[in-house]
CSV table of C-alpha atoms in Angstrom, one decimal:
chain,number,residue,atom,x,y,z
A,116,MET,CA,-0.2,0.4,-0.3
A,117,LEU,CA,0.9,2.9,-1.0
A,118,LYS,CA,0.4,6.4,1.7
A,119,ARG,CA,0.8,9.5,0.2
A,120,GLN,CA,0.3,13.0,2.5
A,121,LEU,CA,0.2,15.8,0.4
A,122,SER,CA,1.8,19.2,2.1
A,123,LEU,CA,0.0,22.8,1.2
A,124,SER,CA,2.6,24.7,3.1
A,125,GLY,CA,4.9,26.5,0.3
A,126,TRP,CA,2.9,25.3,-2.7
A,127,LEU,CA,0.1,27.5,-1.7
A,128,LYS,CA,2.1,30.3,-1.9
A,129,ASN,CA,3.0,29.3,-5.2
A,130,LYS,CA,-0.5,28.9,-6.4
A,131,PRO,CA,-0.6,32.4,-8.6
A,132,LEU,CA,2.2,32.0,-10.5
A,133,GLY,CA,0.8,28.7,-11.2
A,134,LEU,CA,-2.5,30.1,-11.9
A,135,LEU,CA,-1.1,32.4,-14.2
A,136,LEU,CA,0.8,29.7,-16.3
A,137,ALA,CA,-1.9,27.6,-16.8
A,138,THR,CA,-4.5,30.2,-17.7
A,139,LEU,CA,-1.8,31.7,-20.4
A,140,MET,CA,-1.6,27.6,-21.7
A,141,LEU,CA,-5.2,27.6,-22.1
A,142,ILE,CA,-5.4,30.9,-23.3
A,143,THR,CA,-2.4,30.3,-26.3
A,144,SER,CA,-2.8,26.9,-27.0
A,145,SER,CA,-4.3,27.4,-30.2
A,146,LEU,CA,-0.7,28.7,-31.1
A,147,PHE,CA,0.6,25.5,-31.9
A,148,TYR,CA,-1.6,25.6,-34.4
A,149,GLU,CA,-0.4,28.3,-36.5
A,150,LYS,CA,3.6,27.2,-35.5
A,151,ALA,CA,2.6,24.0,-36.9
A,152,LYS,CA,1.1,25.4,-39.8
A,153,ALA,CA,4.0,27.6,-40.2
A,154,ASN,CA,6.3,25.0,-40.1
A,155,GLU,CA,5.4,22.9,-43.0
A,156,SER,CA,6.7,24.8,-45.5
A,157,PHE,CA,10.0,25.0,-43.7
A,158,VAL,CA,9.9,20.9,-42.9
A,159,ALA,CA,9.2,20.2,-46.5
A,160,SER,CA,12.5,22.9,-47.7
A,161,GLN,CA,14.9,21.3,-45.4
A,162,SER,CA,14.0,17.2,-45.5
A,163,SER,CA,16.7,16.4,-48.0
A,164,VAL,CA,19.2,18.4,-45.8
A,165,LEU,CA,18.1,17.0,-43.1
A,166,TYR,CA,18.4,13.9,-43.8
A,167,SER,CA,21.6,14.5,-46.0
A,168,GLN,CA,23.3,15.7,-42.5
A,169,PRO,CA,26.0,13.1,-40.4
A,170,LEU,CA,24.6,11.8,-37.1
A,171,ARG,CA,25.9,13.7,-34.3
A,172,GLU,CA,27.4,11.7,-31.2
A,173,VAL,CA,25.3,12.6,-27.7
A,174,THR,CA,28.3,13.6,-25.7
A,175,GLU,CA,28.4,13.5,-21.8
A,176,ALA,CA,28.0,17.3,-21.5
A,177,ILE,CA,24.7,17.4,-23.2
A,178,LYS,CA,23.5,14.2,-22.1
A,179,PRO,CA,21.2,15.5,-19.3
A,180,ASP,CA,19.5,17.5,-20.8
A,181,LEU,CA,18.3,14.8,-22.8
A,182,THR,CA,17.3,12.4,-20.0
A,183,GLU,CA,15.6,14.6,-17.7
A,184,PRO,CA,12.2,13.5,-16.4
A,185,TYR,CA,9.3,14.5,-18.6
A,186,VAL,CA,7.2,16.8,-16.5
A,187,GLN,CA,3.6,16.8,-17.2
A,188,SER,CA,1.9,20.4,-17.3
A,189,ASP,CA,-1.4,20.9,-15.9
A,190,PRO,CA,-4.0,23.4,-17.1
A,191,LEU,CA,-4.7,24.0,-13.3
A,192,ASN,CA,-1.3,23.4,-11.9
A,193,SER,CA,-3.0,20.2,-10.3
A,194,PRO,CA,-0.9,17.7,-8.4
A,195,TYR,CA,-2.6,15.7,-10.5
A,196,PRO,CA,-1.9,16.0,-14.0
A,197,ILE,CA,-4.0,15.4,-17.2
A,198,PRO,CA,-1.8,14.4,-20.0
A,199,TRP,CA,-2.4,18.2,-21.3
A,200,ASN,CA,1.3,18.7,-22.9
A,201,TRP,CA,-0.2,15.0,-24.7
A,202,VAL,CA,-3.1,17.1,-26.4
A,203,LEU,CA,-1.1,19.9,-27.2
A,204,GLU,CA,1.8,18.1,-29.1
A,205,THR,CA,-0.4,15.5,-30.7
A,206,HIS,CA,-2.9,18.4,-32.0
A,207,ALA,CA,0.1,20.1,-33.2
A,208,GLU,CA,1.5,16.7,-35.0
A,209,LEU,CA,-2.0,16.6,-36.8
A,210,VAL,CA,-1.6,19.6,-37.7
A,211,ALA,CA,2.2,19.7,-39.2
A,212,ASN,CA,0.6,16.0,-41.4
A,213,GLN,CA,-2.3,17.4,-42.2
A,214,SER,CA,-3.7,14.0,-40.2
A,215,PHE,CA,-7.1,15.1,-37.9
A,216,GLY,CA,-9.3,12.8,-36.1
A,217,PHE,CA,-9.1,10.5,-32.9
A,218,ARG,CA,-6.4,9.9,-31.0
A,219,TYR,CA,-6.2,8.2,-28.0
A,220,TYR,CA,-4.5,8.2,-24.3
A,221,ARG,CA,-4.3,5.6,-21.5
A,222,SER,CA,-3.7,6.4,-18.1
A,223,GLN,CA,-1.6,4.7,-15.5
A,224,SER,CA,-3.2,2.1,-13.2
A,225,LEU,CA,-4.1,2.8,-10.0
A,226,VAL,CA,-4.4,0.1,-7.9
A,227,SER,CA,-6.4,-0.3,-4.2
A,228,PRO,CA,-4.3,-0.8,-1.2
A,229,ASP,CA,-5.8,-4.1,-0.8
A,230,GLY,CA,-4.5,-4.8,-4.4
A,231,LYS,CA,-8.3,-5.9,-5.6
A,232,TYR,CA,-9.2,-3.5,-7.7
A,233,ALA,CA,-7.2,-1.2,-10.9
A,234,ALA,CA,-8.8,2.2,-12.0
A,235,TYR,CA,-7.4,3.7,-14.8
A,236,SER,CA,-8.9,6.4,-18.1
A,237,ARG,CA,-9.0,6.2,-21.4
A,238,ILE,CA,-9.0,9.6,-23.1
A,239,GLN,CA,-9.9,10.3,-26.6
A,240,LEU,CA,-8.7,13.4,-28.4
A,241,GLN,CA,-10.8,14.3,-31.5
A,242,GLY,CA,-8.7,16.6,-33.6
A,243,GLN,CA,-9.6,19.2,-36.0
A,244,PRO,CA,-7.5,21.8,-37.8
A,245,GLU,CA,-8.3,24.3,-35.1
A,246,LEU,CA,-7.7,23.3,-31.7
A,247,TYR,CA,-10.6,25.4,-30.8
A,248,ARG,CA,-12.7,23.2,-32.5
A,249,SER,CA,-11.4,20.1,-31.1
A,250,ARG,CA,-12.8,18.2,-28.6
A,251,ILE,CA,-11.8,16.0,-25.2
A,252,SER,CA,-13.4,13.0,-23.8
A,253,SER,CA,-13.0,10.1,-21.5
A,254,VAL,CA,-13.8,7.2,-19.5
A,255,MET,CA,-12.4,6.1,-16.6
A,256,PHE,CA,-12.7,1.7,-16.4
A,257,LEU,CA,-13.2,0.0,-13.0
A,258,GLU,CA,-11.0,-3.3,-13.2
A,259,ASN,CA,-11.5,-6.3,-10.2
A,260,LEU,CA,-8.0,-7.9,-10.0
A,261,GLN,CA,-9.4,-11.3,-8.9
A,262,THR,CA,-12.0,-11.9,-11.0
A,263,GLY,CA,-11.3,-9.4,-14.7
A,264,ASP,CA,-14.6,-7.5,-14.9
A,265,LEU,CA,-14.7,-4.2,-15.9
A,266,ARG,CA,-17.0,-1.3,-15.0
A,267,ILE,CA,-17.4,2.2,-16.5
A,268,ILE,CA,-17.5,5.2,-14.5
A,269,THR,CA,-19.0,8.3,-15.9
A,270,ALA,CA,-19.6,12.0,-13.8
A,271,SER,CA,-22.5,13.5,-14.0
A,272,SER,CA,-20.8,16.7,-14.6
A,273,PRO,CA,-22.2,19.5,-17.1
A,274,LEU,CA,-20.0,18.2,-19.5
A,275,ALA,CA,-19.9,14.9,-19.1
A,276,ASN,CA,-23.5,14.6,-19.5
A,277,HIS,CA,-23.4,16.5,-22.9
A,278,HIS,CA,-19.5,14.8,-24.8
A,279,ASN,CA,-21.3,13.4,-27.4
A,280,ASP,CA,-23.2,17.1,-28.4
A,281,ASP,CA,-21.6,17.8,-31.3
A,282,THR,CA,-22.7,21.8,-30.9
A,283,LEU,CA,-20.1,21.6,-27.9
A,284,SER,CA,-16.8,22.9,-29.8
A,285,GLY,CA,-13.5,22.8,-27.9
A,286,ALA,CA,-15.3,20.9,-25.2
A,287,ILE,CA,-12.6,19.1,-22.4
A,288,SER,CA,-13.6,16.9,-20.4
A,289,ILE,CA,-11.2,14.7,-18.8
A,290,LEU,CA,-11.5,11.9,-15.8
A,291,ILE,CA,-8.6,10.1,-14.2
A,292,PRO,CA,-7.8,8.4,-11.1
A,293,VAL,CA,-6.7,10.5,-7.9
A,294,SER,CA,-7.1,8.3,-5.0
A,295,TRP,CA,-8.9,5.0,-3.1
A,296,THR,CA,-9.5,5.1,0.5
A,297,GLU,CA,-7.1,3.7,3.0
A,298,SER,CA,-9.6,0.7,3.4
A,299,SER,CA,-10.2,0.6,-0.4
A,300,ASP,CA,-14.2,1.1,-0.4
A,301,ARG,CA,-14.2,4.0,-2.2
A,302,LEU,CA,-12.4,5.4,-5.1
A,303,LEU,CA,-11.7,9.6,-6.0
A,304,GLY,CA,-11.7,10.7,-9.0
A,305,ARG,CA,-10.8,13.5,-10.8
A,306,GLN,CA,-13.2,15.2,-13.1
A,307,PHE,CA,-11.5,18.1,-15.3
A,308,GLU,CA,-13.6,20.2,-17.3
A,309,SER,CA,-13.3,23.5,-19.8
A,310,PHE,CA,-12.9,24.5,-23.2
A,311,PHE,CA,-9.9,25.4,-24.7
A,312,ASN,CA,-8.1,28.5,-25.2
A,313,THR,CA,-10.7,29.9,-22.3
A,314,SER,CA,-9.4,30.1,-18.8
A,315,ASP,CA,-12.9,28.9,-17.8
A,316,GLY,CA,-11.6,25.2,-16.5
A,317,SER,CA,-12.5,23.7,-13.0
A,318,ASP,CA,-12.6,19.9,-11.4
A,319,TYR,CA,-15.4,18.2,-9.7
A,320,ALA,CA,-14.8,15.3,-7.7
A,321,VAL,CA,-16.1,11.5,-8.6
A,322,ILE,CA,-16.4,9.1,-6.0
A,323,TRP,CA,-17.3,5.4,-6.3
A,324,ASP,CA,-18.6,3.6,-2.8
A,325,ARG,CA,-17.6,0.3,-3.2
A,326,ASN,CA,-20.0,-1.1,-1.0
A,327,GLN,CA,-23.3,0.4,-2.2
A,328,ASN,CA,-22.1,0.6,-5.9
A,329,THR,CA,-23.0,4.3,-6.7
A,330,VAL,CA,-21.3,7.2,-7.9
A,331,THR,CA,-21.0,10.5,-7.2
A,332,THR,CA,-20.4,14.0,-8.6
A,333,LEU,CA,-19.1,16.8,-6.0
A,334,ALA,CA,-17.7,20.4,-6.2
A,335,PRO,CA,-17.6,23.2,-4.0
A,336,GLU,CA,-21.6,24.9,-3.8
A,337,ARG,CA,-22.7,27.6,-2.0
A,338,ILE,CA,-19.6,30.2,-2.8
A,339,HIS,CA,-18.7,32.3,-5.2
A,340,TYR,CA,-15.5,30.6,-7.6
A,341,THR,CA,-14.5,30.5,-11.1
A,342,ASN,CA,-12.0,27.6,-10.9
A,343,ALA,CA,-12.0,24.7,-8.5
A,344,MET,CA,-8.6,22.3,-8.0
A,345,LEU,CA,-9.1,18.9,-6.7
A,346,LEU,CA,-6.7,18.1,-3.6
A,347,GLY,CA,-7.6,14.9,-2.3
A,348,TRP,CA,-9.6,13.2,0.8
A,349,SER,CA,-9.5,15.3,3.7
A,350,GLN,CA,-7.5,13.8,6.4
A,351,ALA,CA,-10.0,15.3,9.3
A,352,ASN,CA,-12.9,13.7,8.1
A,353,PRO,CA,-12.2,10.5,5.3
A,354,ASP,CA,-15.6,10.8,4.3
A,355,GLN,CA,-15.6,14.4,2.7
A,356,VAL,CA,-13.0,15.9,-0.2
A,357,LEU,CA,-11.2,18.8,-0.4
A,358,PHE,CA,-10.9,21.2,-3.0
A,359,GLN,CA,-8.4,24.7,-3.4
A,360,ALA,CA,-11.5,27.0,-5.0
A,361,GLY,CA,-11.2,31.0,-6.3
A,362,GLU,CA,-11.2,33.5,-8.7
A,363,LEU,CA,-8.9,33.9,-11.2
A,364,GLY,CA,-6.5,37.2,-10.2
A,365,ASN,CA,-6.6,36.5,-6.5
A,366,GLU,CA,-3.3,36.2,-4.7
A,367,TYR,CA,-5.0,34.0,-2.3
A,368,TRP,CA,-7.1,30.2,-2.6
A,369,PRO,CA,-8.7,29.1,0.5
A,370,MET,CA,-9.1,25.5,0.9
A,371,TRP,CA,-12.8,24.0,1.4
A,372,SER,CA,-14.3,20.6,2.4
A,373,VAL,CA,-16.7,19.0,0.8
A,374,GLU,CA,-19.5,16.8,2.6
A,375,PRO,CA,-21.1,14.0,0.4
A,376,ASN,CA,-24.5,15.6,0.5
A,377,GLY,CA,-22.2,18.8,-1.4
A,378,TYR,CA,-22.1,21.1,2.6
A,379,THR,CA,-19.3,22.8,1.6
A,380,ALA,CA,-17.1,25.0,4.5
A,381,LEU,CA,-13.9,26.6,4.7
A,382,THR,CA,-11.3,24.4,6.2
A,383,PHE,CA,-7.3,25.8,7.1
A,384,GLU,CA,-5.6,23.6,9.0
A,385,ASP,CA,-6.9,19.8,6.7
A,386,GLU,CA,-4.0,18.0,4.4
A,387,PRO,CA,-5.0,16.4,1.3
A,388,MET,CA,-4.7,12.6,1.7
A,389,VAL,CA,-4.5,9.7,-1.3
A,390,TYR,CA,-4.2,6.4,-1.2
A,391,GLY,CA,-2.8,3.3,-3.8
A,392,GLU,CA,0.1,2.6,-6.2
A,393,SER,CA,0.3,4.2,-9.6
A,394,VAL,CA,1.2,1.2,-12.1
A,395,GLU,CA,2.8,1.9,-15.5
A,396,HIS,CA,1.8,-1.0,-18.0
A,397,ILE,CA,3.4,-1.1,-22.1
A,398,TRP,CA,0.6,-0.1,-23.0
A,399,SER,CA,0.2,3.0,-20.9
A,400,GLY,CA,0.4,6.2,-22.8
A,401,SER,CA,0.0,7.8,-26.6
A,402,GLN,CA,-1.9,4.8,-28.0
A,403,ALA,CA,-2.7,6.0,-32.2
A,404,ARG,CA,-5.5,3.4,-32.1
A,405,TRP,CA,-7.7,1.8,-29.6
């Protein structure tokens, strides 16, 4: 069993910068399209030159730059990032190759502390020439590792219920597993929803209850905010989830606890908790076909 406790000291202080970067990422993501389009003629004219160049040996001095860990970005600077780099890089590749359509990504598996269940997500990018017309949807699978049975977990958030609506150009609806409970009786997922080229992005908590076999979707209620970010289970009240929610431009985003019935309260000394073991498979990551 892997138990992880997130310390918010220092992280909250850096939140305004992270939020600014995330906002810029959403607003400027359309530049990938323009950049890729502008590079098409350059790549075509330089291809013969590139292939005629001799191979350079990678020296020890520059090897560290090529082997640095891959850092995944996130529109909200979440500690549980969605594959945002893959989204932007894949769309840029589609534009450069003038080959549009569906591309897929599979997340890592999150195994429950008792080792009986694993949760993972399949993310689908429907690429269009313009990024703001592309769409992302997802589905989260819950696998019983003892029987092999699969269950599909879906959120009841606004965009999750309309992911097949062709009028919602630019919609982003991504559900990924975040944590189990310590007793493995509940699964917590992060449902991120937004639109390309906007700053209107927010998280929902999706909870599967193993004993009741129910799925609940939660978000902070009766408070004013523009963006909410899921943090994890509450350490003080393990049946509750923690969010950080506030308005764009504010330097401080308070932390809120949300009960299973949606009741939302301000909290100051609580800490988010996450449980489970992330397992990497050979089929995790980008997939051209599903």
